[in-house]
Coordinates of C-alpha atoms and ligand atoms in Angstrom, one line a residue:
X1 CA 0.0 0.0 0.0
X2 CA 1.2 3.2 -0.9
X3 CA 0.5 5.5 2.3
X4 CA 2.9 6.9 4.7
X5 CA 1.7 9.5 7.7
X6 CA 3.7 11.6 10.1
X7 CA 2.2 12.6 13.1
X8 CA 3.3 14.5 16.0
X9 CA 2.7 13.0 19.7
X10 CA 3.0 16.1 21.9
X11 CA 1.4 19.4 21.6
X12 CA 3.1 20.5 18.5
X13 CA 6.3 21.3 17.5
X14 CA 7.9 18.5 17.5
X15 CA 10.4 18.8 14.4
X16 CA 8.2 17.1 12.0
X17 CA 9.3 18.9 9.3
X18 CA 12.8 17.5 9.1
X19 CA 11.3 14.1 9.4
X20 CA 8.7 15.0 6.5
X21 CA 11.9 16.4 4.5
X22 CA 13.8 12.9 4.9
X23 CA 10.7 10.7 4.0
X24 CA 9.5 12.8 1.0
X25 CA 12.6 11.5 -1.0
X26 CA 10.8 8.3 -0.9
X27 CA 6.9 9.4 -1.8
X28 CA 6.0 10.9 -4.8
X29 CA 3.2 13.2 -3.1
X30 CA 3.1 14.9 -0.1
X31 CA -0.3 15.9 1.4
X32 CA -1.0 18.6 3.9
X33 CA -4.8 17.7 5.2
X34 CA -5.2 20.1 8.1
X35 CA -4.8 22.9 10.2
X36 CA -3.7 26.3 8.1
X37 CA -1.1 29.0 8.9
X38 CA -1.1 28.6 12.4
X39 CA 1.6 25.3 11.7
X40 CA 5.1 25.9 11.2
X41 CA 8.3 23.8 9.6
X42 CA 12.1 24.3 9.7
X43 CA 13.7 22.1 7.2
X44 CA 18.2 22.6 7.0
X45 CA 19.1 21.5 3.9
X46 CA 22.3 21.7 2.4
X47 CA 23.2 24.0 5.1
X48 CA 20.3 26.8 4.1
X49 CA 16.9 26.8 6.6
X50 CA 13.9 27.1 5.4
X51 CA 10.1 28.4 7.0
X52 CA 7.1 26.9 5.7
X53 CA 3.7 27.0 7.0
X54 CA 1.0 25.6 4.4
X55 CA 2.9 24.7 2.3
X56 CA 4.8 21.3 2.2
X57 CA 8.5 21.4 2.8
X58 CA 8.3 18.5 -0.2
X59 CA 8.2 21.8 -2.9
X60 CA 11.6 22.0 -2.1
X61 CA 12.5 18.8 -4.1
X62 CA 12.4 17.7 -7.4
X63 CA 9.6 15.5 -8.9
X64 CA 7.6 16.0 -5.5
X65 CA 3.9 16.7 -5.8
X66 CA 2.7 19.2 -2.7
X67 CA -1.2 18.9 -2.4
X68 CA -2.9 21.3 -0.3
X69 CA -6.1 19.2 1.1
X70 CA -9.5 20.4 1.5
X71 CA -9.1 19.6 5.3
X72 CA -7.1 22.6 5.6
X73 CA -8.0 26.5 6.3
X74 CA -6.3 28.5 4.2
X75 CA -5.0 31.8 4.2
X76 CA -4.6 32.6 0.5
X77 CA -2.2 35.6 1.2
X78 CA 0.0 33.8 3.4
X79 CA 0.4 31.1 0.4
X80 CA 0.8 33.8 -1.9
X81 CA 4.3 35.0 0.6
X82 CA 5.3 31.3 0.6
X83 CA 5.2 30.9 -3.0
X84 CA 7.3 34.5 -3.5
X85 CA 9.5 33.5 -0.7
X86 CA 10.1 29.9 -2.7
X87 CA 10.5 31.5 -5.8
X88 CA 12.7 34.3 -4.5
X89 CA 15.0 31.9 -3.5
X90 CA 15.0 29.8 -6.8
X91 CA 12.8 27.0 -5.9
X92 CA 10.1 26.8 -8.8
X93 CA 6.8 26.3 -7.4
X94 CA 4.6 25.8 -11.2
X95 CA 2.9 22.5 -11.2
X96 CA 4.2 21.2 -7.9
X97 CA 1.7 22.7 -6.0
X98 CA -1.9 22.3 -5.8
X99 CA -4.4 23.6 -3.4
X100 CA -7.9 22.0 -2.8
X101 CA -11.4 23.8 -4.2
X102 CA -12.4 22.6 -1.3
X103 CA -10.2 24.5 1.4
X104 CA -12.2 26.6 3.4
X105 CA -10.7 30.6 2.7
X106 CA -9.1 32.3 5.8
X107 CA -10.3 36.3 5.6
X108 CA -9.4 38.9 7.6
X109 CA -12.6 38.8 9.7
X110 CA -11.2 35.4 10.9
X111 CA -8.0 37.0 12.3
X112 CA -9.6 39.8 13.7
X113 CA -12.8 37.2 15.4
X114 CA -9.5 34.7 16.8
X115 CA -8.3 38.0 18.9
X116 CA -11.6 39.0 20.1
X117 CA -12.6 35.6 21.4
X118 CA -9.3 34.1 22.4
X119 CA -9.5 36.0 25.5
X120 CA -13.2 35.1 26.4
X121 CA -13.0 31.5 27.5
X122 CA -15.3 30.5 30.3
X123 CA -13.1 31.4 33.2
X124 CA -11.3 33.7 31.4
X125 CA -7.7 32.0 30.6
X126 CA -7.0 32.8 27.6
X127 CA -6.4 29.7 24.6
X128 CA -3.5 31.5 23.4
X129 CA -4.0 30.7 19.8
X130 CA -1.4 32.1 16.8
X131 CA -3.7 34.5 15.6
X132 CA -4.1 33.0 12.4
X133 CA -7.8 33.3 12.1
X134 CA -7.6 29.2 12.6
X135 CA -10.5 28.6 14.9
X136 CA -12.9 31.0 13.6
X137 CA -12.7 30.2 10.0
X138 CA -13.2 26.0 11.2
X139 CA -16.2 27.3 12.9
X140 CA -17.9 29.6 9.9
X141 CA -17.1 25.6 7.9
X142 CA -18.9 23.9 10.3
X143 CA -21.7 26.7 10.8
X144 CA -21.7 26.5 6.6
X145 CA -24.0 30.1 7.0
X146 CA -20.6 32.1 6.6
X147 CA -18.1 30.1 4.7
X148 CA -16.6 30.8 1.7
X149 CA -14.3 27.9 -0.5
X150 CA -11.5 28.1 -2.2
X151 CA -13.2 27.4 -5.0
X152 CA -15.9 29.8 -4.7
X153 CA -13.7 32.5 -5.5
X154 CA -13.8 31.7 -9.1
X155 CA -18.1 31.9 -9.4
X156 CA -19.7 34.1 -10.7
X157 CA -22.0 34.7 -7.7
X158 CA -18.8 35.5 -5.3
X159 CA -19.1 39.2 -5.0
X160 CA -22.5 38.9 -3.7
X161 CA -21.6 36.2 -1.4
X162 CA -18.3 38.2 -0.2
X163 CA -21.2 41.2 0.6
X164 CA -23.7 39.4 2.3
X165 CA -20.6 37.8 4.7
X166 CA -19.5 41.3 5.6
X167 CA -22.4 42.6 6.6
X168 CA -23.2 40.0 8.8
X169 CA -19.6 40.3 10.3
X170 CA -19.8 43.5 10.6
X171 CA -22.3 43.2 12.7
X172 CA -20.7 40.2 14.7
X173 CA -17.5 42.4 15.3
X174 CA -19.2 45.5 15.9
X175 CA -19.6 44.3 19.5
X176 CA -15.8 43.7 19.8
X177 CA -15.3 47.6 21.3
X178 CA -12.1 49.0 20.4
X179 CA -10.5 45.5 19.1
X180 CA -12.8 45.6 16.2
X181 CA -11.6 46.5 12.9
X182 CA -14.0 47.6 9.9
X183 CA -14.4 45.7 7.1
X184 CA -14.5 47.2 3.7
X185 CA -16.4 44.7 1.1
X186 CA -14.7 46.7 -2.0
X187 CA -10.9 45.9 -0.5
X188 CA -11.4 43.0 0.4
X189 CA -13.4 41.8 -2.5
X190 CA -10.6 43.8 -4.6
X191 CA -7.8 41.8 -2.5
X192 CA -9.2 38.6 -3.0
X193 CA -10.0 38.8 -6.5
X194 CA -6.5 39.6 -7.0
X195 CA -4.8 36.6 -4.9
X196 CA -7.5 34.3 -6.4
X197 CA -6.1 35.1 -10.5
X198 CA -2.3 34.2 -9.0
X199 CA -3.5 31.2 -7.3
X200 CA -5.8 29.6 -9.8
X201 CA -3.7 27.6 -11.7
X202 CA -3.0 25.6 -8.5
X203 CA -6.6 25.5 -7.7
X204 CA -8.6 21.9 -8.3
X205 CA -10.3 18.5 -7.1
X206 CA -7.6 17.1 -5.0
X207 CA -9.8 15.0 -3.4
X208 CA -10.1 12.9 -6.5
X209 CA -6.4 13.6 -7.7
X210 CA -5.1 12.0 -4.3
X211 CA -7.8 8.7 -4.6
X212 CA -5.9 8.2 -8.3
X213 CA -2.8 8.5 -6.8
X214 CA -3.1 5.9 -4.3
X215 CA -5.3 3.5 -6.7
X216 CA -2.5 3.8 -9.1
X217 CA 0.2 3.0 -6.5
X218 CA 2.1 6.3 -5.9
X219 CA 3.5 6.8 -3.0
X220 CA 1.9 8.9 -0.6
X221 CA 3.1 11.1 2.4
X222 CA 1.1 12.2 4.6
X223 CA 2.0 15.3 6.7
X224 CA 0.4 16.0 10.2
X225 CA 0.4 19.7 11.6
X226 CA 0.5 20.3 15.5
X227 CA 0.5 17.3 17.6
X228 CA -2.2 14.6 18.7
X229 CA -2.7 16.1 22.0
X230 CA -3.9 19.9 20.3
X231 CA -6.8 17.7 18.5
X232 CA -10.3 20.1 18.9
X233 CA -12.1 16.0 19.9
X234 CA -9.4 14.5 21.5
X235 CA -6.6 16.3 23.1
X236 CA -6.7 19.0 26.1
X237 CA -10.1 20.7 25.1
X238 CA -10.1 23.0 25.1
X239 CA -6.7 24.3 25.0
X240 CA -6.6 22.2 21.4
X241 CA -6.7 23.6 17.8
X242 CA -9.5 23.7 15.8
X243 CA -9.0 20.5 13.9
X244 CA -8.0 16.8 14.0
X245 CA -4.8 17.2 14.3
X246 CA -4.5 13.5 15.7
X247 CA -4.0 10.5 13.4
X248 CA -7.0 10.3 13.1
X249 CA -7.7 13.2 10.8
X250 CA -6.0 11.8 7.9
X251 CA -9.3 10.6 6.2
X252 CA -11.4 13.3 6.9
X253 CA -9.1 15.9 5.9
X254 CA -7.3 14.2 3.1
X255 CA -10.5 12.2 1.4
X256 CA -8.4 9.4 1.6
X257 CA -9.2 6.7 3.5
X258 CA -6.7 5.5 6.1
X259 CA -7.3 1.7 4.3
X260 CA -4.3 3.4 1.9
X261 CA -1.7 4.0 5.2
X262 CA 0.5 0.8 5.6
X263 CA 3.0 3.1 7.7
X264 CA 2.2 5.7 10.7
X265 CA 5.4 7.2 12.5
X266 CA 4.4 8.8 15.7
X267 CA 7.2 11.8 16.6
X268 CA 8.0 12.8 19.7
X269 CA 10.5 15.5 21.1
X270 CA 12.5 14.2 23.3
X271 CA 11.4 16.4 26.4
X272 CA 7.7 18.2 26.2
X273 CA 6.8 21.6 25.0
X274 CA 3.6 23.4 24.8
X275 CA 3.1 27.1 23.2
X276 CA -0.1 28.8 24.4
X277 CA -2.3 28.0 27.2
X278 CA -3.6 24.7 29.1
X279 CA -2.2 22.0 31.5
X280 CA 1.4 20.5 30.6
X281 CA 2.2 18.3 33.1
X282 CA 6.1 18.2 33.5
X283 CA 6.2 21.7 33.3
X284 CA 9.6 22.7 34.4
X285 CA 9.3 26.4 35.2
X286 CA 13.3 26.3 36.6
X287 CA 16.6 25.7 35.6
X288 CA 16.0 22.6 33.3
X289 CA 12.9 24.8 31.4
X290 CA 15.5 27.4 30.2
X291 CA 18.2 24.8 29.8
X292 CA 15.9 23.1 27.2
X293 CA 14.5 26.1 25.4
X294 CA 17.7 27.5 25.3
X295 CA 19.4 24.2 23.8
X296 CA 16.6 23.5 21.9
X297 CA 15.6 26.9 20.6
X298 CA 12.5 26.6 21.6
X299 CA 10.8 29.9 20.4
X300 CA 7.5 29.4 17.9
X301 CA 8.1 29.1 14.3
X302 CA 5.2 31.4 13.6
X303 CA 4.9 33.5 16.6
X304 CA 8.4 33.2 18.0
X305 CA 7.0 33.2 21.4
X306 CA 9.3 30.9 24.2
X307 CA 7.7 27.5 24.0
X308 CA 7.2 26.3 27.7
X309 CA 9.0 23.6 28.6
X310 CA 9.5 19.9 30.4
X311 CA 10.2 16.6 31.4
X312 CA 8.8 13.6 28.6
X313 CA 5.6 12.8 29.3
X314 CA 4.9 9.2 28.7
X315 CA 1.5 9.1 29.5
X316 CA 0.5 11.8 27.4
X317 CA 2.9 10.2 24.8
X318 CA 1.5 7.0 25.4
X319 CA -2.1 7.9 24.8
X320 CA -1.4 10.1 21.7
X321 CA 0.4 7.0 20.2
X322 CA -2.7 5.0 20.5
X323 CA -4.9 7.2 19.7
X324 CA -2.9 8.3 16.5
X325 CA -2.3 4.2 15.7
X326 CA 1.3 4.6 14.8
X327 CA 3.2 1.6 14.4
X328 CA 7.0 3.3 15.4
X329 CA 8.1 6.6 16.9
X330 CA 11.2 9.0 15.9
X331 CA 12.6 10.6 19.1
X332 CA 13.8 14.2 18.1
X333 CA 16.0 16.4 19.7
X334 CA 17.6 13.9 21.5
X335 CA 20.8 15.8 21.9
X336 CA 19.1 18.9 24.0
X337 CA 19.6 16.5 27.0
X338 CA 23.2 16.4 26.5
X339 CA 24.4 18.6 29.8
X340 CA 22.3 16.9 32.2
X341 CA 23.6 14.6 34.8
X342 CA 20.1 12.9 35.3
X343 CA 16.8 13.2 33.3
X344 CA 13.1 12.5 34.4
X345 CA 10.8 10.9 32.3
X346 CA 7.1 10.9 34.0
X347 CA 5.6 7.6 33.8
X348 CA 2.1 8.1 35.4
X349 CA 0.1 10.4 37.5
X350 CA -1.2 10.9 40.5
X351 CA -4.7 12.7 40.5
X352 CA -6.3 13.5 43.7
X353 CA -3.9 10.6 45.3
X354 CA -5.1 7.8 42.7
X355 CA -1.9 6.9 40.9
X356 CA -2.7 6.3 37.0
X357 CA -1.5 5.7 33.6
X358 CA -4.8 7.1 31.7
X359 CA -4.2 10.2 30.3
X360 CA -7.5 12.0 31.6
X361 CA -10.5 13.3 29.6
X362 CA -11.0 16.5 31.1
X363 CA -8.6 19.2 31.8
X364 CA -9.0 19.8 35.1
X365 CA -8.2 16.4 35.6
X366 CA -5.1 17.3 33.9
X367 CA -4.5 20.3 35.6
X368 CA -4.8 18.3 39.5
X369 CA -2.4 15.4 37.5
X370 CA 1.0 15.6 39.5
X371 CA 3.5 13.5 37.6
X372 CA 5.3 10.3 38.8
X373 CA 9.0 10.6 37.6
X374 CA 11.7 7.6 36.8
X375 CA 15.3 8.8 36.6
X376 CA 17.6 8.0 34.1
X377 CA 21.1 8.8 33.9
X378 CA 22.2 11.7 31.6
X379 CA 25.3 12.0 29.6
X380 CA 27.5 15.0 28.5
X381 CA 28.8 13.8 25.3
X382 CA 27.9 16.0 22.2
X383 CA 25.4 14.1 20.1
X384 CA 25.1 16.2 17.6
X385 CA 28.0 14.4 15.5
X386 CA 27.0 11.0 16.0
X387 CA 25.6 9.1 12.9
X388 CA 25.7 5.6 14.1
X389 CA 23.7 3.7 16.5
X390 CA 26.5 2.4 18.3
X391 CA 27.8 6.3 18.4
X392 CA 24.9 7.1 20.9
X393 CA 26.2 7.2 24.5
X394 CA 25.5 4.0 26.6
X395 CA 22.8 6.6 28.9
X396 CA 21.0 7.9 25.2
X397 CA 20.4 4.8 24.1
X398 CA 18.8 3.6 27.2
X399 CA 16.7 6.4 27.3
X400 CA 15.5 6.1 24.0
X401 CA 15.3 2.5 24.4
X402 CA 12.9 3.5 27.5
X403 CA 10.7 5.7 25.8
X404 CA 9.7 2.8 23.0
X405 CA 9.1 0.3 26.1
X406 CA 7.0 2.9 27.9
X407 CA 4.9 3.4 24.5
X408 CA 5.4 -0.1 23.2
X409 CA 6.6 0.8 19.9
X410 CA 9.6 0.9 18.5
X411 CA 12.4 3.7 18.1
X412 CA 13.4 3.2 14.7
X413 CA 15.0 7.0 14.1
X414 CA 16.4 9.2 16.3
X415 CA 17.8 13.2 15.7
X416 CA 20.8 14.9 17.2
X417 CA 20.3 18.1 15.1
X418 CA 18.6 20.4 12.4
X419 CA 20.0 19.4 9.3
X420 CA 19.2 16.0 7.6
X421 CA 22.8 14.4 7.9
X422 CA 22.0 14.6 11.8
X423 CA 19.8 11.3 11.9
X424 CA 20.5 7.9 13.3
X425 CA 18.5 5.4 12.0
X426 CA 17.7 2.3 14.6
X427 CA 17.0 -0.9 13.6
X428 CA 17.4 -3.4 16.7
X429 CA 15.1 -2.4 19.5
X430 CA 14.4 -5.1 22.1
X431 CA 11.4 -5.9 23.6
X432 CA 10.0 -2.9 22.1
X433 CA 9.1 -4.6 19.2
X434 CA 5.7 -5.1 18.0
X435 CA 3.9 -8.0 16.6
X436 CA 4.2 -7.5 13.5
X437 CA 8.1 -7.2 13.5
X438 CA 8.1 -11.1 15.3
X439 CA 8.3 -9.8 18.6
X440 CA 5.4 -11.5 19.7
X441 CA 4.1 -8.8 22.0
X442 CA 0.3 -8.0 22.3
X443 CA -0.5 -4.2 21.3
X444 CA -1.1 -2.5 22.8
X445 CA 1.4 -2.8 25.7
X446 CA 1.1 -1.3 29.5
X447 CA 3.7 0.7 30.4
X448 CA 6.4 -1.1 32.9
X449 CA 5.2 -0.7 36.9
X450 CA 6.4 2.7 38.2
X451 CA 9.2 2.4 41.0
X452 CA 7.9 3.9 44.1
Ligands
LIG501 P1 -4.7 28.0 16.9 O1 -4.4 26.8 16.2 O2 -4.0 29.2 16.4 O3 -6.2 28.2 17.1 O4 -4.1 27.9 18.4 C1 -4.7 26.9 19.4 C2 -3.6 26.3 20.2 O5 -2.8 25.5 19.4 C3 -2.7 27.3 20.8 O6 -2.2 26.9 22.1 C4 -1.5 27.3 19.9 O7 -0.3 27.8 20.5 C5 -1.5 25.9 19.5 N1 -0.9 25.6 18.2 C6 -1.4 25.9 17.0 N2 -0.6 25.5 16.0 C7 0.5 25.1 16.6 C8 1.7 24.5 16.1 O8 1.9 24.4 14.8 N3 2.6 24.1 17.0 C9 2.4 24.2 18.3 N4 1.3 24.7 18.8 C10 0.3 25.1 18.0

């Protein structure tokens, strides 16, 4: 079967782009399916770093097919600086890029809607969103009454449709007091009319270009923004994103049914981050927090603001691997621990002095959960040049080979570093291994007993 997806395990951010930029020498297509302008991806290659946000680091390649699904919200100005960016820069975007009819359009009402209500949760904490207009513009999709397509832009009856939205959200933001901005139906009509002529040749069914593709056997990659934990029905709702940004969005965002997947790598960071608001359990608000966003340059791609940091979380981890169904994980960052003379790994909770390895539904639940560490051993060596397996440090590899026992799936690739070169590719991993690789182990697996 021809499918491949890449999803992330944590809340985001979890260096899925390099991954993506190594597998897409391998696919033929690679398919964004969700989330909009609000993701970010830092690919090194050949020693130059690149920023993408919609669209696929796979445009930077040869013979590489980037679809833009209808799953996904899309800001058609922020593509429109992508493709400039790209092109500035010499990569030729043409052909290689298409963008669904489907998409639902992010317009400046959106942005202005995500600051006015991001502040106006019940109890008043704020979700701490990217401002990209994400959530609103899912919820005008859902709602239908306000939504405007991608491929709208090019019917005849669009102008009238643009007017009747902005009056009614005029109205809506009106009520926002001095936040509000006016809306003017001319510019904006003007402005999209404009971005919609550069962008149509890119423009089509890709629902029915990808369900070709994988009947006639390409290869397919499939690339998850944010992480399984931000998913608006499954992760910490409802400090999530507005889509499913678990595994389990692949088919609904894609239109292509997971049947075509025969490969689903789970990535995790090798510690935990969260940007924004809501519960993160290891939190480490000390000396190790700064050690690891300093290490790990952990500042948002889009936003730049300091990601907060922590100890792995292999409950969280644990639960976001099952619920995404991936089959193997790749640890990243592994070589932001270097420094550390021991490292925590939190291997269940303890929730109102009930000790537990379920990651909980609600997040107050989450926000009570006090984490139950195991300590490992650090090392100080620099892992940043190590290519080889048998290079990692006898204290890396254990931890490593921890995390894939405490998730029951295998390790099978490992990153000390930005730039592609940087990757260590595993193919022995102990009793982590899963049935299907003869290792005879039920799926999915319990975690080992915490030591008191
Ligand atoms: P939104 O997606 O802009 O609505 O933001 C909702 C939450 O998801 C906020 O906590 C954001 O910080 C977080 N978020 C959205 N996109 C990303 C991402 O690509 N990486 C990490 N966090 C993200």
């Amino acid at each position: 079967m021809p499918g491949t997806c890449v999803i992330g395990l944590q809340w985001g951010d979890e260096a899925k782009g390099k991954l993506v930029d190594i597998l897409t020498e391998h696919h033929d297509i690679v398919v964004r399916y969700q989330g909009g302008a609000n993701a970010g991806h830092t690919v090194v290659s050949g020693g130059e770093t690149w920023k993408l946000s919609l669209i696929p680091s796979g445009i930077l390649r040869d013979g590489v097919t980037c679809v833009v699904t209808g799953g996904v919200v899309l800001d058609p100005a922020a593509v429109l600086r992508e493709i400039d960016m790209l092109e500035g820069r010499g990569v030729t975007v043409g052909s290689k890029l298409l963008l669904s009819d489907r998409a639902h359009v992010v317009f400046p009402w959106h942005v202005a809607e995500d600051r006015l209500l991001d502040a106006s949760l019940s109890g008043g904490e704020p979700i701490g969103t990217t401002g990209r207009g994400i959530g609103p513009c899912y919820r005008d999709k859902v709602g239908r009454a306000m939504a405007i397509r991608l491929g709208d832009l090019y019917r005849a009856d669009f102008p009238a449709t643009l007017r009747h939205v902005v009056a009614l959200k005029q109205r809506f933001l009106a009520g926002g007091g001095p936040a509000a901005v006016p809306l003017d139906a001319d510019a904006i009509l003007a402005d999209m009319r404009r971005m919609a002529a550069r962008l149509g040749p890119h423009v089509r069914d890709t629902t029915a270009y990808l369900l070709d593709a994988v009947e006639a056997g390409r290869r397919v990659l499939f690339e998850g923004a944010q992480g399984t934990l931000l998913d608006v029905d499954h992760g910490t709702y409802p400090f999530v994103t507005s889509s499913n940004s678990s595994g389990l969005g692949v088919g609904p965002g894609s239109g292509v049914p997971a049947r075509w997947i025969d490969r689903s790598i789970g990535v995790v960071k090798a510690y935990s981050t969260r940007v924004g608001g809501g519960p993160l359990p290891t939190e480490q608000d000390n000396a190790i927090g700064i050690h690891l966003r300093e290490r790990g340059n952990e500042y948002g791609t889009v936003t730049r603001r300091p990601r907060r940091c922590g100890w792995f979380d292999a409950v969280a981890a644990r639960y976001a691997a099952r619920l995404s169904g991936v089959d193997e994980l790749a640890v990243m960052l592994l070589d932001v621990l270097g420094g550390l003379d021991q490292i925590s790994i939190c291997t269940a909770y303890e929730i109102d002095g009930r000790r537990t390895t379920d990651f909980p539904s609600h997040v107050d639940d989450l926000r009570r959960a006090r984490p139950v560490y195991e300590t490992l051993p650090g090392w100080h060596e620099d892992l940043s040049v190590i290519r080889e397996q048998v290079g990692l440090p006898g204290a890396a590899q254990r931890y490593v080979e921890r995390i894939a026992a405490l998730l029951g799936r295998p390790v099978r690739i490992v990153s000390v570093g930005p730039d592609r070169a940087q990757t260590v590719f595993r193919d022995g991993d102990g009793d982590a291994r899963g049935p299907a690789e003869g290792g005879g182990l039920p799926w999915p697996r319990q975690p080992a007993p915490v030591r008191a």
